[in-house]
XYZ file of C-alpha atoms in Angstrom:
379
model
C -15.996 231.766 77.415
C -18.138 228.631 77.158
C -16.054 225.467 76.701
C -19.070 223.149 76.901
C -19.889 221.052 73.846
C -23.263 221.216 72.164
C -25.462 218.132 72.079
C -24.380 217.428 68.487
C -20.699 217.804 69.348
C -21.077 215.472 72.314
C -22.736 212.897 70.056
C -19.861 213.216 67.585
C -17.308 212.613 70.328
C -19.197 209.644 71.744
C -19.680 208.101 68.288
C -15.986 208.275 67.436
C -14.951 207.068 70.888
C -17.352 204.123 70.736
C -16.177 203.021 67.291
C -12.505 203.211 68.257
C -13.111 201.337 71.502
C -14.681 198.482 69.528
C -12.353 198.458 66.518
C -9.047 200.091 67.420
C -7.521 198.417 70.458
C -3.771 198.596 71.031
C -2.930 195.137 69.706
C -4.974 195.645 66.521
C -3.219 198.942 65.916
C 0.194 197.333 66.399
C -0.594 194.684 63.805
C -1.799 197.281 61.311
C 1.364 199.330 61.802
C 3.551 196.296 61.179
C 1.588 195.311 58.050
C 0.255 197.951 55.656
C 0.742 200.864 58.037
C -2.959 201.678 58.020
C -6.307 199.962 57.474
C -8.339 201.029 54.426
C -11.373 199.385 56.011
C -11.149 201.824 58.919
C -10.915 204.751 56.518
C -14.011 203.448 54.725
C -15.805 203.193 58.062
C -14.834 206.774 58.910
C -16.523 207.833 55.671
C -19.550 205.555 55.447
C -20.391 204.390 58.972
C -19.373 207.400 61.041
C -19.401 210.179 58.466
C -16.605 211.958 60.326
C -14.665 212.818 57.166
C -17.333 215.461 56.658
C -17.171 216.835 60.205
C -15.646 220.275 59.413
C -17.487 220.909 56.146
C -20.762 222.749 55.574
C -23.973 220.893 54.871
C -24.013 222.484 51.395
C -20.803 220.556 50.677
C -22.246 217.342 52.059
C -20.619 217.654 55.472
C -21.904 217.746 59.034
C -21.930 221.530 59.205
C -19.064 221.779 61.667
C -15.700 223.487 61.721
C -12.549 223.717 63.797
C -14.206 222.553 67.029
C -15.512 219.418 65.311
C -12.009 218.732 63.994
C -10.717 219.187 67.527
C -13.225 216.693 68.924
C -12.371 214.060 66.315
C -8.615 214.584 66.606
C -8.606 214.207 70.378
C -10.349 210.846 70.108
C -7.953 209.764 67.341
C -5.066 210.736 69.606
C -6.371 208.594 72.449
C -6.366 205.530 70.177
C -3.110 206.412 68.334
C -4.990 206.268 65.036
C -2.638 206.244 62.027
C -5.222 206.845 59.300
C -4.568 210.258 57.632
C -7.463 212.369 58.901
C -5.210 215.361 59.566
C -3.566 215.534 56.153
C -6.722 214.737 54.199
C -9.605 216.372 56.046
C -7.905 219.196 57.942
C -5.105 220.201 55.559
C -6.372 219.298 52.069
C -9.962 220.030 53.054
C -8.847 223.346 54.502
C -7.077 224.408 51.330
C -10.138 223.553 49.282
C -12.845 225.104 51.449
C -10.915 228.343 52.064
C -10.007 228.841 48.406
C -12.051 229.825 45.380
C -11.127 226.647 43.506
C -13.715 225.954 40.816
C -13.908 222.263 41.685
C -13.747 222.659 45.469
C -17.217 221.218 46.090
C -16.540 218.151 43.958
C -13.110 217.518 45.491
C -14.394 217.954 49.037
C -17.209 215.538 48.216
C -14.604 212.955 47.252
C -12.832 213.482 50.570
C -16.085 213.088 52.518
C -16.859 209.885 50.608
C -13.432 208.468 51.473
C -12.455 208.261 47.803
C -9.427 210.568 47.962
C -6.560 210.495 50.441
C -4.189 213.464 50.511
C -0.722 214.153 51.894
C 0.729 217.619 52.461
C 4.014 218.019 50.585
C 4.938 221.456 51.861
C 8.208 221.228 53.760
C 11.746 220.967 52.423
C 14.997 220.017 54.210
C 16.541 223.489 54.149
C 13.347 225.197 55.289
C 12.753 223.456 58.610
C 9.418 224.985 59.754
C 9.446 227.911 57.314
C 6.761 227.105 54.740
C 8.039 229.914 52.473
C 11.594 228.543 52.191
C 11.094 226.710 48.904
C 13.391 225.439 46.192
C 10.554 223.609 44.469
C 9.507 225.667 41.464
C 6.457 225.727 39.215
C 6.802 227.302 35.784
C 3.988 228.233 33.459
C 3.646 225.893 30.502
C 0.807 226.814 28.190
C -2.392 226.596 30.244
C -0.729 224.511 32.958
C 2.465 224.272 34.989
C 5.628 222.185 35.220
C 6.868 221.382 38.739
C 10.411 220.494 39.779
C 11.738 219.983 43.293
C 11.818 217.715 46.335
C 9.782 217.472 49.538
C 10.854 215.879 52.821
C 8.970 213.783 55.391
C 5.613 213.894 53.633
C 3.509 212.214 56.305
C 0.860 209.826 54.991
C 2.145 209.935 51.427
C 2.428 206.117 51.134
C -1.382 205.920 51.521
C -2.252 208.987 49.456
C -3.437 209.216 45.886
C -3.079 213.012 45.779
C -0.505 215.479 47.062
C -0.931 219.090 48.122
C 2.321 220.657 46.868
C 3.674 224.134 47.570
C 5.958 225.581 44.915
C 7.475 228.916 44.050
C 6.105 230.645 40.971
C 7.888 233.945 41.616
C 10.258 235.715 44.013
C 13.295 234.620 46.003
C 13.741 231.371 47.888
C 12.398 232.677 51.215
C 10.008 235.379 50.019
C 6.510 235.276 51.429
C 5.099 236.380 48.082
C 5.327 234.192 45.014
C 4.247 230.875 46.582
C 1.508 228.787 44.962
C -0.328 225.606 45.962
C -1.111 222.715 43.619
C -2.995 219.431 43.670
C -0.716 216.769 42.154
C -1.841 213.183 41.524
C 0.717 210.921 43.161
C 0.775 208.717 40.083
C 1.541 211.636 37.757
C 4.513 211.184 35.435
C 7.664 212.496 37.104
C 6.538 211.904 40.715
C 8.741 209.448 42.607
C 8.557 208.548 46.283
C 10.715 206.761 48.810
C 8.458 205.396 51.541
C 9.550 204.578 55.088
C 8.128 204.029 58.585
C 8.368 206.781 61.164
C 9.363 206.300 64.787
C 5.774 206.731 66.029
C 4.276 204.000 63.858
C 3.254 206.181 60.943
C 4.437 206.238 57.350
C 6.081 209.042 55.363
C 7.819 209.607 52.041
C 10.530 211.632 50.432
C 8.900 213.020 47.296
C 10.746 214.090 44.150
C 9.019 216.055 41.390
C 10.792 215.994 38.020
C 9.096 217.851 35.185
C 5.666 217.056 36.580
C 2.970 218.583 34.389
C -0.368 219.667 35.837
C -3.270 221.568 34.367
C -4.506 225.011 35.323
C -7.186 223.407 37.510
C -4.433 222.011 39.762
C -3.776 225.502 41.153
C -5.446 226.268 44.497
C -5.933 229.990 45.032
C -4.218 232.726 43.082
C -0.862 232.160 41.427
C 1.883 233.379 43.733
C -0.680 234.631 46.260
C -1.107 231.632 48.549
C 0.684 233.012 51.634
C -2.428 233.926 53.642
C -4.168 230.696 52.640
C -1.171 228.571 53.661
C -0.847 230.281 57.033
C -4.570 229.896 57.723
C -4.594 226.188 56.873
C -1.366 225.431 58.756
C -2.751 227.181 61.845
C -5.851 225.014 61.611
C -3.635 221.956 61.237
C -1.489 222.977 64.212
C -4.612 223.481 66.339
C -5.873 220.051 65.273
C -2.522 218.479 66.152
C -2.830 220.105 69.595
C -6.140 218.297 70.001
C -4.533 215.004 69.033
C -1.801 215.793 71.564
C -4.426 216.257 74.267
C -5.698 212.749 73.550
C -2.153 211.385 73.827
C -1.489 213.353 77.018
C -4.655 212.060 78.651
C -3.641 208.458 77.962
C -0.076 209.013 79.189
C -1.297 210.509 82.437
C -4.122 208.013 83.023
C -1.938 205.043 82.123
C 0.747 206.180 84.549
C -1.690 206.628 87.425
C -3.123 203.170 86.781
C 0.322 201.574 86.625
C 1.428 203.138 89.918
C -1.622 201.629 91.610
C -0.561 198.137 90.489
C 3.248 198.248 90.689
C 4.360 197.404 94.223
C 7.582 198.050 96.063
C 8.371 197.622 99.738
C 5.013 195.923 100.090
C 2.825 198.754 98.805
C 1.842 200.352 95.485
C 4.389 202.910 94.350
C 1.504 205.322 93.852
C 1.304 205.569 97.632
C 4.701 207.285 97.805
C 4.239 211.012 98.303
C 7.069 212.025 95.978
C 5.464 210.121 93.099
C 2.052 211.535 93.924
C 3.514 215.023 93.587
C 4.986 214.063 90.223
C 1.641 212.806 88.964
C -0.118 215.949 90.183
C 2.348 217.985 88.115
C 1.540 215.769 85.126
C -2.182 216.314 85.697
C -1.707 220.086 85.823
C 0.177 220.050 82.521
C -2.602 218.021 80.900
C -5.356 220.328 82.162
C -3.495 223.448 81.013
C -3.012 221.856 77.602
C -6.726 221.079 77.311
C -7.678 224.686 78.087
C -5.118 226.151 75.687
C -6.181 223.764 72.925
C -9.860 224.587 73.323
C -9.050 228.289 73.278
C -6.859 227.988 70.167
C -9.534 226.132 68.214
C -12.230 228.618 69.202
C -9.962 231.555 68.318
C -9.423 230.214 64.788
C -12.584 232.118 63.906
C -10.916 235.398 64.937
C -8.442 236.530 62.253
C -6.790 238.964 64.677
C -6.112 236.379 67.387
C -5.933 233.010 65.645
C -2.213 232.835 64.844
C -1.106 234.016 68.273
C -3.520 231.686 70.072
C -2.314 228.693 68.041
C 1.340 229.442 68.786
C 0.567 229.890 72.491
C -1.183 226.521 72.530
C 1.668 224.839 70.664
C 4.151 226.155 73.241
C 2.115 224.758 76.132
C 1.465 221.493 74.310
C 5.148 221.098 73.455
C 6.202 221.543 77.072
C 3.488 219.197 78.290
C 4.311 216.456 75.783
C 7.904 216.456 76.926
C 7.177 216.661 80.659
C 4.281 214.204 80.791
C 5.857 211.786 78.315
C 9.219 211.626 80.055
C 7.664 211.265 83.491
C 5.316 208.547 82.267
C 8.259 206.543 80.981
C 10.300 207.150 84.118
C 7.479 206.078 86.444
C 7.010 202.913 84.406
C 10.711 202.157 84.652
C 12.306 199.996 81.975
C 8.864 198.710 80.980
C 8.041 202.180 79.725
C 10.125 201.817 76.573
C 9.236 198.252 75.566
C 7.273 197.616 72.386
C 4.716 195.519 74.278
C 3.659 198.438 76.486
C 1.207 200.984 75.098
C 2.895 203.755 77.077
C 6.006 203.483 74.887
C 3.950 204.061 71.748
C 2.184 207.067 73.274
C 5.580 208.460 74.239
C 6.862 208.066 70.678
C 3.784 209.770 69.293
C 4.182 212.571 71.843
C 7.768 213.100 70.738
C 6.727 213.463 67.094
C 3.718 215.670 67.861
C 5.947 218.192 69.624
C 7.506 218.980 66.249
C 4.305 218.922 64.166
C 3.823 222.215 62.282
C 6.605 223.824 64.286
C 8.231 222.815 67.565
C 8.099 224.658 70.889
C 11.027 226.980 70.150
C 9.612 227.882 66.735
C 6.268 228.875 68.204
C 7.856 230.785 71.084
C 9.616 232.973 68.511
C 6.443 233.252 66.437
C 4.377 234.253 69.458
C 6.887 236.948 70.351
C 6.924 238.203 66.765
C 3.132 238.370 66.618
C 2.800 239.965 70.053
C 5.346 242.733 69.614
C 5.259 243.279 65.870
C 8.878 242.271 65.397
C 10.350 241.465 62.012
C 10.007 237.777 61.190
């Protein structure tokens, strides 16, 4: 299988990397995190200067004509710079729901994403459900031509910046049934929507979202009523694959930063990187990073294969989860006490690595899922 990028994909990677190198250094990112939590000017630049918000959309929709691989390329570069702007929730998740559905206004809504006008957050998970997207207490009841939503969503990443929410709700069936789940677009300023915003450990922002008698029109429904299971799984697999790509960017920086530090830090009159035991440790880190890169590339390519996509994504998430833990912990240990100080970039990469391990299902969740998919076991 060919893992080489095309000329256009290489240009996309270089463009994003160049912009972030000039505009997204570590100190600037720290200041943004402490202030608003993100920089709207950067989001505007993503849309107008770089055009990357259209990377995975067809040219007919106003995009760059790419897909999952283009998302992967962008996400890896965003991971290297610890970018907090909500590309994943807006472009990958919301954009995925729209482009894979038969929504009548999909083209218009995607155009607003590409232009940087709309920012979305995915309000899909609930406290009792953990990583099970179908475990929903949030309900949507038919009301004339529209729906009334009631429920609560936990840790909605990026919601403080968003003007629209992608909300999953049950329109039929039992609490954990796969059937009967629907997806809605809900304006965050709609009557009955309340949020409690807070910072996350990795420098991001999230919200607890409560929906109380929130009324939406029929055009808020994405896909068929109660028939969103396949759509949700497809989009969440794409999101998980994209988060693996972001993880690769984080892993690269953890490993490179550790190697560089061990060349500078001296003990007993020589750099600690000269000690054979530490060299072995860093080789093990390098191996984990390289395996993660290969698995991530494979998972994103396999998204085009409906028979292999889910299993490939779970396999990649398992490898990524192990690597994030191993590389992150060793990076901190080899830096010593400096590795957990706020002034050191390595501490922020470690925090992001810790959060990414749980994104769209942690290692244990995907081990079980991979086994279920491989052997046809009951979920």
